[in-house]
Structures are given as structure tokens and as C-alpha cells.
Coordinates of C-alpha atoms and ligand atoms in Angstrom, one line a residue:
M26 CA 86.4 47.9 56.8
R27 CA 90.0 47.0 57.1
T28 CA 91.7 44.0 55.7
R29 CA 90.6 41.8 58.6
G30 CA 89.1 39.0 56.5
L31 CA 92.3 38.7 54.5
K32 CA 94.5 38.5 57.4
S33 CA 92.6 35.8 59.2
E34 CA 92.6 33.7 56.1
R35 CA 96.3 33.9 55.7
R36 CA 96.7 33.1 59.4
T37 CA 94.6 30.1 59.6
T38 CA 96.1 28.5 56.5
R39 CA 99.6 29.3 57.5
L40 CA 99.8 29.0 61.2
I41 CA 97.6 26.0 62.0
P42 CA 99.5 23.6 59.9
C43 CA 102.8 24.9 61.1
L44 CA 102.0 23.6 64.6
F45 CA 102.2 20.1 63.2
L46 CA 105.4 20.5 61.3
K47 CA 108.7 19.3 62.5
S48 CA 110.5 22.0 64.5
S49 CA 113.0 22.7 61.8
N50 CA 110.2 23.8 59.5
R51 CA 108.7 26.3 61.8
D52 CA 111.9 27.9 62.8
H53 CA 111.0 30.9 60.7
L54 CA 108.3 31.7 63.2
V55 CA 109.3 33.9 66.1
G56 CA 110.0 31.4 68.8
T57 CA 108.6 33.2 71.8
E58 CA 105.5 34.2 70.1
M59 CA 104.8 30.7 69.0
E60 CA 105.3 29.4 72.5
K61 CA 102.9 32.0 73.8
V62 CA 100.3 31.2 71.2
R63 CA 100.4 27.6 72.2
D64 CA 100.3 28.3 75.9
I65 CA 97.0 30.2 75.7
G66 CA 95.5 27.4 73.6
E67 CA 95.3 29.5 70.4
T68 CA 96.5 28.7 67.0
R69 CA 96.0 32.1 65.6
K70 CA 98.7 34.7 66.1
R71 CA 97.4 37.6 68.2
S72 CA 97.4 40.9 66.6
D73 CA 99.4 43.9 68.0
D74 CA 96.1 45.6 68.5
M75 CA 94.7 42.8 70.6
I76 CA 97.8 42.7 72.8
L77 CA 97.4 46.4 73.4
V78 CA 93.8 46.1 74.4
A79 CA 94.6 43.1 76.7
Y80 CA 97.4 45.3 78.2
F81 CA 94.8 48.1 78.8
L82 CA 92.3 45.6 80.4
S83 CA 95.0 44.4 82.8
R84 CA 96.5 47.7 83.7
C85 CA 93.2 49.7 84.0
T86 CA 91.3 47.0 85.9
D87 CA 89.1 48.7 88.4
F88 CA 90.2 47.3 91.8
S89 CA 89.2 50.3 93.8
D90 CA 87.0 48.4 96.2
G91 CA 90.0 46.1 97.1
K92 CA 87.8 43.1 96.6
V93 CA 86.7 42.4 93.1
P94 CA 88.7 43.2 90.0
R95 CA 86.2 44.8 87.5
P96 CA 86.5 46.0 83.9
P97 CA 88.1 49.5 83.5
T98 CA 85.5 52.1 84.5
S99 CA 86.1 53.9 81.2
L100 CA 84.3 51.1 79.4
G101 CA 81.1 51.6 81.3
V102 CA 80.3 47.8 81.6
D103 CA 79.9 45.6 84.6
S104 CA 81.0 42.2 83.4
W105 CA 84.3 41.1 81.8
N106 CA 82.5 39.3 79.0
G107 CA 80.7 42.6 78.3
A108 CA 84.1 44.3 78.2
Y109 CA 85.6 41.7 75.7
D110 CA 82.6 42.0 73.5
L111 CA 83.1 45.7 73.0
F112 CA 86.2 44.8 71.0
F113 CA 84.8 41.9 69.1
D114 CA 84.0 43.7 65.9
A115 CA 87.4 45.3 65.5
L116 CA 89.6 42.5 66.8
S117 CA 88.0 39.1 66.5
D118 CA 90.0 38.3 63.4
G119 CA 87.7 35.4 62.4
R120 CA 87.4 33.9 65.9
S121 CA 84.0 32.9 67.3
Q122 CA 82.8 35.0 70.1
Q123 CA 83.7 32.4 72.7
Q124 CA 87.2 32.0 71.2
F125 CA 87.7 35.7 71.2
R126 CA 86.7 36.2 74.8
H127 CA 88.9 33.3 75.8
T128 CA 92.0 34.7 73.9
L129 CA 91.5 38.3 75.1
R130 CA 91.1 37.1 78.7
N131 CA 94.2 35.0 78.6
T132 CA 96.2 37.7 77.0
R133 CA 95.0 40.1 79.6
D134 CA 96.1 37.7 82.3
I135 CA 99.6 37.6 80.9
F136 CA 100.0 41.2 82.0
D137 CA 98.6 40.7 85.4
S138 CA 101.9 40.1 87.1
L139 CA 102.9 43.7 86.2
F140 CA 99.9 45.4 87.9
D141 CA 98.4 45.3 91.4
N142 CA 94.9 44.7 90.0
G143 CA 93.6 42.1 92.4
R144 CA 93.9 39.3 89.9
K145 CA 96.5 36.7 90.2
G146 CA 97.5 35.9 86.6
W147 CA 98.9 32.6 85.6
S148 CA 102.2 34.0 86.4
D149 CA 101.5 33.5 90.1
G150 CA 104.6 32.3 91.7
Q151 CA 106.8 33.1 88.7
K152 CA 109.2 35.9 88.4
R153 CA 107.5 39.2 87.6
G154 CA 107.0 39.6 84.0
S155 CA 109.0 36.6 83.0
E156 CA 106.1 35.1 81.1
L157 CA 105.8 38.1 78.8
S158 CA 106.8 37.6 75.1
E159 CA 108.9 40.2 73.4
R160 CA 105.9 41.8 71.9
D161 CA 104.1 41.9 75.2
R162 CA 107.0 43.5 76.8
A163 CA 107.4 46.1 74.1
V164 CA 103.8 47.2 74.6
H165 CA 104.4 47.6 78.3
E166 CA 107.7 49.4 77.8
H167 CA 106.1 51.8 75.4
W168 CA 103.0 52.6 77.4
I169 CA 104.3 52.7 80.9
R170 CA 105.5 56.2 80.1
N171 CA 102.0 57.3 79.4
G172 CA 99.0 57.8 81.6
D173 CA 95.9 55.6 81.7
E174 CA 94.0 58.4 79.9
D175 CA 96.3 58.4 76.9
L176 CA 96.2 54.6 76.8
F177 CA 92.4 54.7 76.8
C178 CA 92.4 57.3 74.0
K179 CA 94.3 54.8 71.8
V180 CA 92.3 51.8 72.8
R181 CA 89.0 53.6 72.1
E182 CA 89.7 53.1 68.4
F183 CA 88.9 49.5 68.7
L184 CA 85.6 49.9 70.6
V185 CA 82.3 49.2 69.0
E186 CA 80.8 52.3 67.5
Q187 CA 78.1 53.1 70.1
V188 CA 80.6 53.1 72.9
R189 CA 83.3 55.0 71.0
H190 CA 80.9 57.9 70.6
R191 CA 79.4 57.8 74.0
N192 CA 80.3 60.7 76.2
P193 CA 83.3 60.0 78.3
D194 CA 82.9 59.6 82.0
W195 CA 83.0 62.8 84.1
T196 CA 86.4 63.8 85.1
R197 CA 87.5 65.0 88.5
D198 CA 88.2 68.4 86.9
E199 CA 84.6 68.8 85.7
L200 CA 83.1 67.6 88.9
I201 CA 85.3 70.1 90.8
I202 CA 83.7 72.9 88.8
A203 CA 80.2 71.5 89.3
L204 CA 80.7 70.9 93.1
D205 CA 82.1 74.4 93.5
Y206 CA 79.0 75.7 91.9
H207 CA 76.8 73.6 94.0
L208 CA 78.4 74.7 97.3
N209 CA 77.7 78.3 96.3
H210 CA 74.1 77.6 95.4
R211 CA 73.1 75.1 98.0
N212 CA 69.5 75.9 98.3
F213 CA 68.8 76.3 94.7
D214 CA 67.0 73.7 92.6
P215 CA 69.0 73.6 89.3
R216 CA 66.9 74.0 86.3
P217 CA 68.5 72.9 83.0
Q218 CA 67.1 76.0 81.1
S219 CA 68.4 78.5 83.6
E220 CA 71.1 81.0 82.7
E221 CA 73.3 79.7 85.5
V222 CA 73.3 76.1 84.4
G223 CA 74.0 77.2 80.8
E224 CA 77.0 79.2 82.0
L225 CA 78.2 76.2 84.0
A226 CA 77.8 74.0 80.9
R227 CA 80.1 76.4 79.0
R228 CA 82.7 76.4 81.8
I229 CA 82.7 72.6 81.9
A230 CA 83.0 72.5 78.1
K231 CA 86.2 74.6 78.5
V232 CA 87.6 72.0 80.8
G233 CA 86.6 69.2 78.4
A234 CA 88.3 70.9 75.5
A235 CA 91.5 71.5 77.6
L236 CA 91.6 67.8 78.4
G237 CA 91.2 66.9 74.8
L238 CA 87.8 65.3 75.4
I239 CA 85.9 67.5 72.9
E240 CA 86.6 70.1 70.2
H241 CA 86.8 73.7 71.2
G242 CA 83.4 75.4 71.0
S243 CA 81.3 72.2 71.4
L244 CA 79.4 71.3 74.5
L245 CA 80.7 68.3 76.6
R246 CA 77.7 68.0 78.9
T247 CA 74.1 69.0 78.2
P248 CA 72.4 71.3 80.7
D249 CA 70.2 68.3 81.6
A250 CA 73.2 66.2 82.4
I251 CA 74.7 69.0 84.5
A252 CA 71.4 69.6 86.4
M253 CA 71.4 65.9 87.2
K254 CA 75.0 66.1 88.6
L255 CA 74.0 69.0 90.7
R256 CA 71.0 67.1 92.1
N257 CA 73.4 64.2 92.9
F258 CA 75.4 66.6 95.0
S259 CA 72.2 67.8 96.6
S260 CA 71.4 64.3 97.7
F261 CA 74.6 64.1 99.7
D262 CA 74.1 67.6 101.1
P263 CA 72.4 67.8 104.6
Q264 CA 71.7 71.5 104.0
Y265 CA 69.5 70.5 101.1
T266 CA 68.0 67.3 102.4
D267 CA 67.3 68.6 106.0
N268 CA 64.5 70.7 104.5
G269 CA 62.7 67.5 103.5
R270 CA 63.9 67.7 99.9
K271 CA 65.5 64.9 98.1
G272 CA 68.2 65.0 95.5
L273 CA 68.9 62.1 93.1
T274 CA 70.5 59.2 94.9
N275 CA 72.5 57.5 92.1
G276 CA 75.7 59.4 92.7
N277 CA 78.8 57.5 91.5
R278 CA 81.9 56.7 93.4
L279 CA 83.9 59.7 92.2
E280 CA 81.1 62.1 93.2
V281 CA 81.0 60.6 96.7
E282 CA 84.8 60.8 96.9
L283 CA 84.9 64.5 95.9
W284 CA 82.0 65.3 98.2
E285 CA 83.9 63.8 101.1
E286 CA 87.1 65.5 100.2
F287 CA 85.9 69.0 99.5
S288 CA 82.4 69.7 100.8
G289 CA 83.9 70.7 104.1
L290 CA 86.5 73.0 102.5
P291 CA 84.5 75.3 100.2
D292 CA 87.2 78.0 100.1
E293 CA 89.9 75.5 99.1
L294 CA 87.6 74.1 96.5
A295 CA 86.9 77.5 95.1
R296 CA 90.6 78.1 94.8
V297 CA 91.1 74.8 92.9
A298 CA 88.2 75.5 90.6
N299 CA 89.3 79.0 89.8
G300 CA 92.9 77.8 89.4
I301 CA 91.8 75.2 86.8
L302 CA 89.7 77.8 84.8
E303 CA 92.4 80.5 85.0
L304 CA 95.1 78.0 83.8
I305 CA 93.0 77.1 80.8
D306 CA 92.6 80.8 80.0
T307 CA 96.2 81.8 80.5
S308 CA 98.3 78.7 80.0
N309 CA 100.2 77.8 77.0
A310 CA 98.9 74.8 75.2
E311 CA 102.2 73.1 76.0
I312 CA 101.2 72.4 79.6
L313 CA 97.8 71.2 78.8
A314 CA 99.2 68.9 76.1
F315 CA 101.7 67.6 78.6
D316 CA 101.7 63.8 78.8
A317 CA 99.2 62.8 81.4
P318 CA 101.1 61.1 84.3
E319 CA 99.8 57.8 85.7
F320 CA 98.7 59.5 88.9
E321 CA 96.1 62.2 89.4
A322 CA 95.8 64.6 92.3
S323 CA 92.6 65.2 94.2
E324 CA 92.5 68.5 92.3
G325 CA 92.1 66.9 88.9
R326 CA 94.1 66.3 85.7
I327 CA 94.8 69.8 84.7
L328 CA 96.5 70.9 87.9
T329 CA 98.3 67.5 87.9
R330 CA 99.8 68.3 84.5
V331 CA 100.8 71.7 85.7
H332 CA 102.5 70.1 88.7
V333 CA 104.4 67.6 86.6
S334 CA 105.4 70.2 84.0
R335 CA 106.9 72.4 86.7
E336 CA 108.9 69.6 88.3
R337 CA 110.2 68.4 85.0
N338 CA 111.2 71.9 83.8
S339 CA 114.8 71.1 82.8
T340 CA 116.2 74.5 83.3
L341 CA 114.9 74.8 86.9
V342 CA 115.8 71.2 87.7
K343 CA 119.4 71.9 86.6
K344 CA 119.5 75.0 88.7
K345 CA 118.1 73.2 91.7
K346 CA 120.7 70.4 91.4
G347 CA 123.5 72.9 91.0
A348 CA 122.5 74.8 94.1
A349 CA 122.3 71.6 96.2
L350 CA 125.7 70.4 94.9
R351 CA 127.3 73.7 95.8
K352 CA 125.7 73.7 99.3
H353 CA 126.0 70.0 100.3
G354 CA 128.6 68.6 97.9
C355 CA 126.2 65.8 97.0
L356 CA 122.6 65.1 95.8
A357 CA 120.8 63.2 98.4
C358 CA 117.0 62.5 98.6
E359 CA 115.4 65.0 101.0
V360 CA 113.2 62.3 102.3
C361 CA 115.4 59.2 102.8
G362 CA 118.9 60.4 102.1
F363 CA 119.4 58.1 99.2
D364 CA 122.3 59.2 97.0
F365 CA 122.4 57.8 93.4
L366 CA 126.2 58.4 93.0
Q367 CA 127.1 56.5 96.2
T368 CA 124.9 53.5 95.3
Y369 CA 125.4 53.2 91.5
G370 CA 128.7 54.9 91.0
E371 CA 129.4 57.2 88.0
R372 CA 126.1 56.4 86.3
G373 CA 124.3 57.9 89.2
R374 CA 126.2 61.2 89.1
E375 CA 123.8 64.2 89.2
F376 CA 120.8 61.8 89.0
I377 CA 117.9 62.7 91.2
E378 CA 114.3 63.8 90.7
C379 CA 112.5 67.0 91.6
H380 CA 109.2 67.3 93.3
H381 CA 107.2 70.5 93.3
T382 CA 106.2 71.1 96.9
L383 CA 103.7 73.9 96.5
P384 CA 100.2 72.7 97.4
I385 CA 98.6 71.9 94.2
S386 CA 95.5 74.0 94.9
L387 CA 97.8 77.1 94.8
L388 CA 99.3 76.3 91.4
G389 CA 96.7 78.3 89.5
E390 CA 97.7 81.4 91.4
H391 CA 101.5 81.1 91.3
G392 CA 102.7 81.3 87.8
K393 CA 106.4 81.1 88.6
T394 CA 108.3 78.3 90.3
S395 CA 111.1 79.3 92.5
L396 CA 113.9 76.9 93.5
S397 CA 112.6 76.7 97.0
D398 CA 109.3 75.2 95.7
L399 CA 111.3 72.2 94.5
A400 CA 112.6 69.3 96.6
L401 CA 115.1 66.7 95.5
V402 CA 113.8 63.2 96.0
C403 CA 114.8 59.8 94.9
S404 CA 112.6 57.9 92.4
N405 CA 111.1 55.7 95.1
C406 CA 110.2 58.5 97.5
H407 CA 108.8 60.5 94.6
R408 CA 106.5 57.7 93.5
M409 CA 105.3 57.1 97.1
I410 CA 104.5 60.8 97.4
H411 CA 102.2 60.6 94.4
A412 CA 101.0 57.1 95.0
Q413 CA 97.7 58.0 96.7
R414 CA 95.4 60.9 97.2
P415 CA 96.0 63.2 98.9
W416 CA 99.6 63.4 98.0
W417 CA 102.2 63.4 100.8
S418 CA 104.2 66.5 101.6
I419 CA 107.9 66.0 102.1
D420 CA 107.3 66.1 105.8
D421 CA 104.5 63.5 105.5
A422 CA 106.9 61.2 103.7
R423 CA 109.7 61.7 106.2
A424 CA 107.3 61.1 109.1
A425 CA 106.1 57.8 107.5
L426 CA 109.7 56.6 107.1
I427 CA 110.4 57.4 110.7
R428 CA 107.2 55.7 111.9
V429 CA 107.9 52.6 110.0
N430 CA 111.5 52.4 111.0
R431 CA 110.6 52.9 114.7
S432 CA 107.9 50.2 114.7
R433 CA 110.3 47.9 113.0
S434 CA 113.1 48.4 115.5
Q435 CA 110.6 48.0 118.3
G436 CA 109.0 44.9 116.8
Ligands
LIG527 ZN1 114.2 58.8 98.9
LIG528 ZN1 106.1 65.3 92.3

């Protein structure tokens, strides 16, 4: 084990007495951190690891039903206490279980003003983020550039053993491959020992390896687990249940979501599934290792990474900007017209983002990006385009702006 015991000993003997010293004597402590420690009713200094986990808990809170903020789904627990307890072994640092839950919860709440997670942190009514200590802020600034998936990969280190080694939740990409298979074999009862399910397991393992969930050559899902997923899809499928048969009925939210999005569009889904597999076979590792963005398309993580890698291709972006400058003499957002140079002066010169407009389901088939596939958009419009599934097209975004402006001028 690490030097946990040592650390906590030093902390309790050094920090607790410090609270009772005259202020001049505790000047050597970082001021903001000490304030924070007192505010959350704690006398021990919180470790960097604990702050990171608290940040993860706040940021990845599952608020998908819009009602109750629940622990991140990646933890696979229903209650918040259950979530805190997963980190107790690694991070308790000499605290009792109650103290530990309390500190982790309060530290989590510090970050709540940064995220729309349905919980009003203690910052309610204060300026956004103003209650963050320097260390809290540094964590946010570092991690905001990375996707939730990467954050969880880091946080996983601090989980209790059993959970750390549990299979990760099914990803959209894997479910896409499984659902595509189901739609092509709708009347077939999937047997784990069958050749077909074995082949499907190998395909899904390929996806898992590309996403960094497993090592190449190992199996991510057992044939039993895959057969169970297929039966879940059967339970949604009227073609299957109309014959009086029943599938399993414990499908999770993501399965339901995918079923609703794609079961009526089998050709589209086949294109997406083939696109994912082809990309894994042909792509350079660079794209697959591309930092996962904080948003994910309906079509899954792999195609999302391809999308982002294409729109951040610096050579293409440069060409696109050059072409627009030559044609229009300025760089304005194609959705709202915003011009960074006009608003911010020199600092905004040649500043604008690129959005890749090709439907993401086609990315697998089109290796090359041409300039006409890219649109110039301001950072706000770009974020809105990706903010929800399905993503907006440029026309969707324009239409939304017009709609809102119209209703505002009428109201
Ligand atoms: Zn814009
Ligand atoms: Zn984009």
C-alpha cells in the first residue's frame, strides 16, 4: 500500500493544532486552502486525488432524467453513499467512514456551480466558480479539455478492487454493432455457443480494443453477455414479441435510446456499424487515440473522434480560413455571423472554429475531407451544434436562431 498512514499522521499532528494558533503562525499554510478546509468542517487537508474524485462526481453526475441527480453511471451504484464508499480504501486518509463520506460530498458540492447536474451546490446565489480554491480550479482547468471517459479512466485508479476490475459499461459503439446484428437476425434466438454470436463477440472486442477498454486480442464481452444483450433488443422488438415470444425485459436506458433512434433505420445503422469497423481496420492509431471530446454523437465514440479529428486538422482549417478570407474579406460564423476580429480586436484576428458538416454516419466511407465539408462557426454555435443528440446541421442551427429571434420580437 502507499504511504497513506504516514501522511495522515503528519497531517493530524500538524494541521489540527495549526487551527488554534494565532494567524501569524499559520501564515505558512496556503491561505485559500485553509479557508476551504475550515468551510467544509474538516481539519485534514484534502488530497489532490480526493479533489479529483470529487470533481469527477460533480461533473459526471447522472442527471439524465432531469429529476434526480444520481451517481455517475460508470460507477454502477445507485446511492451516493455507495459511490463515496467505493473510494474509501484509497482515499480515506485516516478518516472514519462517516467523515470520509461527508468530506467527499462537500468537496463534490464545491464543483456543482460549474456543472448543470441538477444539484444546487452551496455556491447557490454566488458567482459561478467563485468558491473554488486554487487547487480546485486547477483540476477543473486541466480536465475540462478532456472527455468524461478519460476522466473516468484516471479516477478508476482509486476505486476498490472489485469495481476497478469489473467490466466497463457497454458503450454506444458496441451496442450499435449488436443492434445492427439483431436487426439482421430478427427472428433468431441467439445461442451463446453459436458461430454467429462468437463472431459478434470478436467484432465487439475489436471495438473495445480501439476504445482502449481492453487489450488487443482479449474478449470484452462473453458470448453469454452478448446473447443477453441480443435478447434485450428482442424484448423491444414487436417482430419478435408478436409471435408470443418474450425477450429479456431488463434493458437499460442506453439500449432503449439506441432502439428508439435506430430500429426504424436499419440501413443507416448498418452504414454506421460498418463505418466503425472499417475505421478500426484502416485508421491510423492517431485518430483512435484522439482525445475524447466531452460530447458523443448518436453514432458512438469512434466516429465522434473521427469527426473531431477532421475538424481540428490544422492544415485543412488553415486552408478553409484562407479561402473564406479571400472570398469574403472576413471570418464570420456561418450560423450567427459573429466575427471575432470585430468584437475582440486584434486578438480575434483569424480566430474561428471549423465544424465538419458531413453526416457522421458517412464518415466511415469518406476518407478525405474536402474544404466544402467544413463550415466556419463561432465557439458558441459550435458547442450548441454538438450539445445534444442528434447533432444539429448548420441549417438546423440557423433555423433555431431565426425561430427564437422571431418569437422574441413577437413576444
Ligand atoms: Zn455563431
Ligand atoms: Zn463540430
